[in-house]
Structure formats: structure tokens, C-alpha cells
């Protein structure tokens, strides 16, 4: 793959890769490292997307790299750094915190469906689960979010 093509992919999809990786890892520093890893795979020529399916290809690589990092021994021995992320509206911070408190399997499907606009069958292909499994995870995540948001508003 040529340098110009890789740069074009980076400019178009780096934010999406970052957000997806952050939904898995929860750490800005780890996420930045992972974004570099994903695009380095393209530079090294270890992974080449088919024309027209670059977005789906990058999502698949990102998911796999995140899973690899979460399984690593080094990750189990570290403590996350608590950074504050700026938000325009206080409600955005509450919702973000509620989503980040969800179990990882729910965070990812919420991100892919609501932020990236993927359908259940497409998400199922990325995560290697059934479309009904995606539907169930989104249903459960929404119930958990609703419960969390109602509880935080009552306090």
C-alpha cells in the first residue's frame, strides 16, 4: 500500500479507530498506542484492506488488537490513569461515564451501533457473534444505562 493511501486512510478513519479502541481500553494513552499499531500494520504491509471495505477492515483490526492488548500479561499488572475528558455539556459527561461503566461487551456494541451507525448483522461480523447476540447486548446495555441514569438523577 502506498504512503498517500495510508495517509488518506489515517485522516479519514483515525478518529473512528480511536473511539472504538477507547471503548475497549478506557485509557487515552493505551488507545493512542493502539491507533499507531493499527496503522503501522498497514505501513508494514502485514494487513491490506480490499478496496471499498477499508472502514470495516480497520474496525476488525482494531477489535483484534484491543482483544490482544486486554489479554496481555503487562495489561493485567497496570493501574489505569484517571484523566478528565472535557465535555461541552454536563449531560454528556454523565452519559459518557455511564457508558464507560458498562461491561466491555456492551460498550463496544453501543459504540458501533449508535456512534458508527452499523447494523446488527455488520456488528455481528466484526465481533464474531450472532445478530441476535448483538441485539441482546444492546437491549441489556440500554437497560443498564437507563437504570444508571435514573439512579444518578435521583441523587
Coordinates of N, CA and C in Angstrom, one line a residue:
X1 N 0.8 -1.2 0.0 CA 0.0 0.0 0.0 C 0.9 1.2 0.0
X2 N 0.5 2.2 -0.8 CA 1.4 3.4 -0.9 C 1.1 4.4 0.3
X3 N 2.1 5.2 0.5 CA 2.1 6.2 1.6 C 0.9 7.1 1.5
X4 N 0.6 7.6 0.3 CA -0.6 8.5 0.2 C -1.9 7.8 0.5
X5 N -2.0 6.6 0.2 CA -3.2 5.8 0.5 C -3.4 5.6 2.0
X6 N -2.2 5.3 2.7 CA -2.3 5.1 4.1 C -2.6 6.4 4.8
X7 N -2.0 7.5 4.4 CA -2.3 8.8 5.0 C -3.7 9.2 4.8
X8 N -4.3 8.9 3.6 CA -5.7 9.2 3.4 C -6.6 8.4 4.3
X9 N -6.2 7.1 4.5 CA -7.0 6.3 5.5 C -6.8 6.8 6.9
X10 N -5.6 7.2 7.3 CA -5.4 7.7 8.6 C -6.3 9.0 8.9
X11 N -6.2 9.9 7.9 CA -7.0 11.1 8.1 C -8.5 10.9 8.1
X12 N -9.0 9.9 7.4 CA -10.4 9.6 7.4 C -10.9 8.8 8.5
X13 N -10.1 7.8 9.0 CA -10.6 6.8 10.0 C -9.9 6.8 11.3
X14 N -8.9 7.7 11.5 CA -8.1 7.6 12.8 C -9.0 7.9 14.0
X15 N -10.0 8.9 13.8 CA -10.9 9.2 15.0 C -11.8 8.1 15.3
X16 N -12.3 7.4 14.3 CA -13.1 6.2 14.5 C -12.4 5.1 15.2
X17 N -11.2 4.8 14.7 CA -10.3 3.8 15.4 C -10.1 4.2 16.8
X18 N -9.8 5.5 17.1 CA -9.5 5.9 18.4 C -10.7 5.7 19.3
X19 N -11.9 6.1 18.9 CA -13.1 6.0 19.7 C -13.4 4.5 20.0
X20 N -13.3 3.7 19.0 CA -13.5 2.2 19.2 C -12.5 1.6 20.2
X21 N -11.3 2.0 20.0 CA -10.3 1.4 20.9 C -10.5 2.0 22.3
X22 N -10.9 3.2 22.4 CA -11.1 3.8 23.8 C -12.3 3.1 24.5
X23 N -13.3 2.7 23.7 CA -14.4 2.0 24.3 C -14.0 0.6 24.9
X24 N -12.9 0.0 24.3 CA -12.4 -1.2 24.8 C -11.4 -1.0 26.0
X25 N -10.5 -0.1 25.8 CA -9.4 0.1 26.7 C -9.6 1.1 27.9
X26 N -10.3 2.1 27.6 CA -10.7 3.1 28.7 C -9.5 4.0 29.1
X27 N -8.4 3.9 28.4 CA -7.2 4.7 28.7 C -6.8 5.5 27.5
X28 N -6.7 6.8 27.5 CA -6.3 7.6 26.4 C -4.9 7.2 25.9
X29 N -4.0 6.9 26.8 CA -2.6 6.6 26.4 C -2.5 5.2 25.7
X30 N -3.2 4.2 26.3 CA -3.2 2.9 25.6 C -3.9 3.0 24.3
X31 N -5.0 3.8 24.2 CA -5.7 4.0 23.0 C -4.8 4.6 21.9
X32 N -4.1 5.6 22.2 CA -3.2 6.3 21.2 C -2.2 5.3 20.7
X33 N -1.6 4.5 21.6 CA -0.6 3.4 21.2 C -1.3 2.4 20.2
X34 N -2.5 2.1 20.5 CA -3.2 1.1 19.7 C -3.5 1.6 18.3
X35 N -3.9 2.9 18.3 CA -4.2 3.5 16.9 C -2.9 3.5 16.1
X36 N -1.8 3.8 16.7 CA -0.5 3.7 16.0 C -0.2 2.3 15.5
X37 N -0.5 1.3 16.4 CA -0.3 -0.1 16.0 C -1.1 -0.5 14.8
X38 N -2.4 -0.1 14.8 CA -3.3 -0.4 13.7 C -2.8 0.1 12.4
X39 N -2.4 1.4 12.4 CA -1.9 2.0 11.1 C -0.5 1.5 10.7
X40 N 0.3 1.1 11.7 CA 1.6 0.5 11.4 C 1.5 -0.8 10.7
X41 N 0.4 -1.6 11.0 CA 0.2 -2.8 10.3 C -0.1 -2.5 8.8
X42 N -0.7 -1.4 8.5 CA -0.9 -1.1 7.1 C 0.4 -0.7 6.4
X43 N 1.3 0.1 7.2 CA 2.5 0.5 6.6 C 3.5 -0.7 6.4
X44 N 3.5 -1.6 7.4 CA 4.3 -2.8 7.2 C 3.9 -3.7 6.1
X45 N 2.6 -3.5 5.7 CA 2.1 -4.4 4.7 C 1.6 -5.7 5.2
X46 N 1.5 -5.8 6.6 CA 1.0 -7.1 7.2 C -0.5 -7.3 7.0
X47 N -1.2 -6.2 6.7 CA -2.6 -6.2 6.5 C -3.0 -5.2 5.4
X48 N -3.8 -5.7 4.5 CA -4.2 -4.9 3.3 C -5.7 -5.0 3.2
X49 N -6.4 -3.8 3.2 CA -7.8 -3.8 3.0 C -8.2 -4.0 1.6
X50 N -9.4 -4.5 1.3 CA -9.9 -4.6 0.0 C -10.5 -3.2 -0.3
X51 N -10.4 -2.8 -1.6 CA -10.9 -1.5 -2.0 C -12.4 -1.4 -1.7
X52 N -12.8 -0.4 -1.0 CA -14.2 -0.2 -0.7 C -14.7 -0.7 0.7
X53 N -13.8 -1.5 1.3 CA -14.2 -2.0 2.6 C -13.1 -1.6 3.7
X54 N -12.5 -0.5 3.5 CA -11.4 -0.1 4.4 C -12.0 0.2 5.8
X55 N -13.1 0.8 5.9 CA -13.7 1.1 7.3 C -13.9 -0.2 8.1
X56 N -14.6 -1.2 7.4 CA -14.9 -2.4 8.1 C -13.6 -3.2 8.4
X57 N -12.6 -3.1 7.5 CA -11.3 -3.7 7.7 C -10.6 -3.1 9.0
X58 N -10.6 -1.8 9.1 CA -10.0 -1.1 10.2 C -10.7 -1.4 11.5
X59 N -12.0 -1.6 11.5 CA -12.7 -1.9 12.7 C -12.3 -3.3 13.1
X60 N -12.2 -4.2 12.2 CA -11.8 -5.6 12.5 C -10.4 -5.7 13.1
X61 N -9.5 -5.0 12.5 CA -8.1 -4.9 13.0 C -8.1 -4.3 14.4
X62 N -8.8 -3.2 14.6 CA -8.9 -2.5 15.9 C -9.4 -3.5 17.0
X63 N -10.5 -4.1 16.7 CA -11.1 -5.1 17.7 C -10.1 -6.2 18.0
X64 N -9.5 -6.7 17.0 CA -8.5 -7.8 17.3 C -7.3 -7.3 18.1
X65 N -6.8 -6.1 17.8 CA -5.7 -5.5 18.6 C -6.1 -5.2 20.0
X66 N -7.3 -4.7 20.2 CA -7.8 -4.4 21.5 C -7.9 -5.7 22.4
X67 N -8.4 -6.7 21.8 CA -8.5 -8.0 22.5 C -7.2 -8.6 22.8
X68 N -6.2 -8.4 21.9 CA -4.8 -8.9 22.2 C -4.3 -8.1 23.4
X69 N -4.5 -6.8 23.4 CA -3.9 -6.0 24.4 C -4.6 -6.3 25.8
X70 N -5.9 -6.5 25.8 CA -6.6 -6.8 27.0 C -6.1 -8.2 27.6
X71 N -5.7 -9.1 26.7 CA -5.2 -10.4 27.2 C -3.8 -10.4 27.6
X72 N -3.0 -9.3 27.3 CA -1.6 -9.3 27.6 C -1.3 -9.3 29.1
X73 N -0.3 -10.0 29.5 CA 0.2 -10.0 30.9 C 0.5 -8.6 31.4
X74 N 1.1 -7.8 30.6 CA 1.5 -6.5 31.0 C 0.3 -5.7 31.4
X75 N -0.8 -5.8 30.7 CA -2.0 -5.0 31.0 C -2.6 -5.4 32.3
X76 N -2.5 -6.7 32.7 CA -3.0 -7.1 34.0 C -2.3 -6.6 35.2
X77 N -1.0 -6.1 35.0 CA -0.2 -5.6 36.1 C -0.2 -4.1 36.2
X78 N -1.0 -3.4 35.4 CA -1.0 -2.0 35.4 C -2.3 -1.4 36.0
X79 N -2.2 -0.2 36.4 CA -3.4 0.5 37.0 C -3.7 1.7 36.1
X80 N -5.0 1.8 35.7 CA -5.3 2.9 34.7 C -5.1 4.3 35.3
X81 N -4.7 5.2 34.5 CA -4.6 6.6 34.9 C -5.9 7.3 34.7
X82 N -6.4 8.0 35.7 CA -7.7 8.6 35.6 C -7.6 10.0 35.1
X83 N -7.9 10.2 33.8 CA -7.8 11.5 33.1 C -9.2 12.1 33.1
X84 N -9.3 13.4 33.1 CA -10.6 14.0 32.9 C -10.7 14.4 31.4
X85 N -11.8 14.1 30.8 CA -12.0 14.4 29.4 C -13.0 15.6 29.4
X86 N -12.7 16.7 28.6 CA -13.6 17.8 28.6 C -14.8 17.5 27.8
X87 N -16.0 18.0 28.3 CA -17.2 17.9 27.6 C -17.9 19.3 27.5
X88 N -18.7 19.5 26.5 CA -19.4 20.8 26.3 C -20.5 20.9 27.2
X89 N -21.3 19.8 27.5 CA -22.4 19.8 28.3 C -22.3 18.8 29.5
X90 N -22.7 19.2 30.7 CA -22.6 18.2 31.8 C -23.3 16.9 31.5
X91 N -24.4 16.9 30.8 CA -25.2 15.7 30.5 C -24.3 14.7 29.7
X92 N -23.4 15.3 28.8 CA -22.6 14.4 28.0 C -21.6 13.6 28.9
X93 N -21.1 14.3 29.9 CA -20.2 13.6 30.9 C -20.9 12.5 31.6
X94 N -22.1 12.8 32.0 CA -22.8 11.7 32.8 C -23.1 10.5 31.9
X95 N -23.5 10.8 30.6 CA -23.8 9.7 29.7 C -22.5 8.9 29.4
X96 N -21.4 9.6 29.1 CA -20.1 9.0 28.9 C -19.7 8.1 30.0
X97 N -19.8 8.7 31.2 CA -19.4 7.9 32.4 C -20.3 6.6 32.6
X98 N -21.5 6.8 32.3 CA -22.4 5.6 32.4 C -22.1 4.6 31.3
X99 N -21.8 5.0 30.1 CA -21.4 4.0 29.1 C -20.1 3.4 29.4
X100 N -19.1 4.1 29.9 CA -17.8 3.6 30.3 C -17.9 2.6 31.5
X101 N -18.9 2.7 32.3 CA -19.1 1.8 33.4 C -19.7 0.5 33.0
X102 N -20.3 0.5 31.8 CA -20.8 -0.8 31.3 C -19.7 -1.8 31.1
X103 N -20.1 -3.1 31.2 CA -19.1 -4.1 30.8 C -18.7 -3.9 29.4
X104 N -17.4 -4.3 29.1 CA -16.8 -4.1 27.8 C -17.6 -4.6 26.6
X105 N -18.3 -5.8 26.8 CA -19.0 -6.3 25.7 C -20.2 -5.5 25.3
X106 N -20.8 -4.7 26.3 CA -21.9 -3.8 26.0 C -21.4 -2.5 25.4
X107 N -20.3 -2.0 26.0 CA -19.7 -0.7 25.5 C -19.4 -0.8 24.0
X108 N -18.9 -1.8 23.5 CA -18.5 -1.9 22.1 C -19.7 -1.9 21.2
X109 N -20.7 -2.7 21.5 CA -21.9 -2.7 20.6 C -22.6 -1.4 20.6
X110 N -22.7 -0.7 21.8 CA -23.3 0.6 21.8 C -22.5 1.6 20.9
X111 N -21.2 1.5 21.0 CA -20.4 2.4 20.2 C -20.6 2.1 18.7
X112 N -20.5 0.9 18.3 CA -20.6 0.6 16.9 C -22.0 0.9 16.3
X113 N -23.0 0.6 17.1 CA -24.3 0.9 16.6 C -24.7 2.3 16.6
X114 N -24.6 3.0 17.8 CA -25.1 4.4 17.9 C -24.1 5.4 17.4
X115 N -22.8 5.2 17.5 CA -21.9 6.2 17.0 C -21.4 6.0 15.6
X116 N -21.2 4.8 15.2 CA -20.8 4.5 13.8 C -21.9 4.1 12.9
X117 N -23.1 3.8 13.4 CA -24.2 3.5 12.6 C -24.3 2.1 11.9
X118 N -23.5 1.2 12.5 CA -23.6 -0.2 11.9 C -24.8 -0.9 12.3
X119 N -25.3 -1.8 11.4 CA -26.4 -2.6 11.7 C -26.0 -3.8 12.5
X120 N -27.0 -4.5 13.1 CA -26.7 -5.7 13.9 C -25.9 -6.8 13.1
X121 N -26.3 -7.1 11.9 CA -25.5 -8.1 11.2 C -24.1 -7.7 10.9
X122 N -23.8 -6.4 10.7 CA -22.5 -5.9 10.5 C -21.7 -6.0 11.7
X123 N -22.3 -5.6 12.9 CA -21.6 -5.7 14.2 C -21.3 -7.2 14.5
X124 N -22.2 -8.0 14.2 CA -22.1 -9.5 14.4 C -20.8 -10.0 13.7
X125 N -20.7 -9.5 12.5 CA -19.5 -9.9 11.7 C -18.2 -9.5 12.3
X126 N -18.2 -8.2 12.8 CA -17.0 -7.7 13.4 C -16.6 -8.4 14.7
X127 N -17.6 -8.7 15.5 CA -17.3 -9.3 16.8 C -17.4 -10.8 16.8
X128 N -17.8 -11.4 15.7 CA -18.0 -12.9 15.5 C -19.0 -13.4 16.5
X129 N -20.1 -12.8 16.6 CA -21.2 -13.3 17.4 C -22.5 -13.2 16.5
X130 N -23.6 -13.7 16.9 CA -24.8 -13.7 16.1 C -25.5 -12.3 16.1
X131 N -26.3 -12.0 15.1 CA -27.0 -10.8 15.1 C -28.0 -10.7 16.3
X132 N -28.5 -11.8 16.7 CA -29.4 -11.8 17.9 C -28.6 -11.5 19.1
X133 N -27.4 -12.0 19.1 CA -26.5 -11.7 20.3 C -26.2 -10.2 20.4
X134 N -26.0 -9.6 19.2 CA -25.8 -8.1 19.2 C -27.0 -7.4 19.7
X135 N -28.2 -7.8 19.2 CA -29.5 -7.2 19.7 C -29.6 -7.4 21.2
X136 N -29.3 -8.6 21.7 CA -29.5 -8.8 23.1 C -28.5 -7.9 23.9
X137 N -27.3 -7.8 23.5 CA -26.3 -6.9 24.2 C -26.7 -5.5 24.2
X138 N -27.3 -5.0 23.1 CA -27.7 -3.6 23.0 C -28.9 -3.4 23.9
X139 N -29.8 -4.4 23.9 CA -31.0 -4.3 24.8 C -30.6 -4.3 26.3
X140 N -29.7 -5.1 26.6 CA -29.2 -5.2 28.0 C -28.4 -3.9 28.4
X141 N -27.6 -3.4 27.5 CA -26.8 -2.2 27.7 C -27.8 -1.0 27.9
X142 N -28.8 -0.9 27.1 CA -29.8 0.2 27.2 C -30.5 0.1 28.6
X143 N -30.9 -1.1 29.0 CA -31.5 -1.3 30.3 C -30.6 -0.8 31.4
X144 N -29.3 -1.2 31.3 CA -28.3 -0.8 32.4 C -28.1 0.7 32.3
X145 N -28.0 1.3 31.2 CA -27.8 2.7 31.1 C -29.0 3.5 31.6
X146 N -30.2 3.0 31.3 CA -31.4 3.6 31.8 C -31.5 3.6 33.3
X147 N -31.1 2.4 33.9 CA -31.1 2.3 35.3 C -30.1 3.2 36.0
X148 N -28.9 3.2 35.4 CA -27.8 4.1 35.9 C -28.2 5.6 35.8
X149 N -28.8 6.0 34.7 CA -29.1 7.4 34.5 C -30.2 7.8 35.5
X150 N -31.2 6.9 35.7 CA -32.3 7.2 36.6 C -31.8 7.3 38.0
X151 N -30.9 6.4 38.4 CA -30.4 6.4 39.7 C -29.5 7.7 40.0
X152 N -28.8 8.1 39.0 CA -27.9 9.3 39.2 C -28.8 10.6 39.2
X153 N -29.9 10.6 38.5 CA -30.8 11.8 38.5 C -31.5 11.9 39.8
X154 N -31.8 10.7 40.5 CA -32.5 10.7 41.8 C -31.6 11.2 42.9
X155 N -30.3 11.1 42.8 CA -29.4 11.5 43.9 C -29.3 13.0 44.0

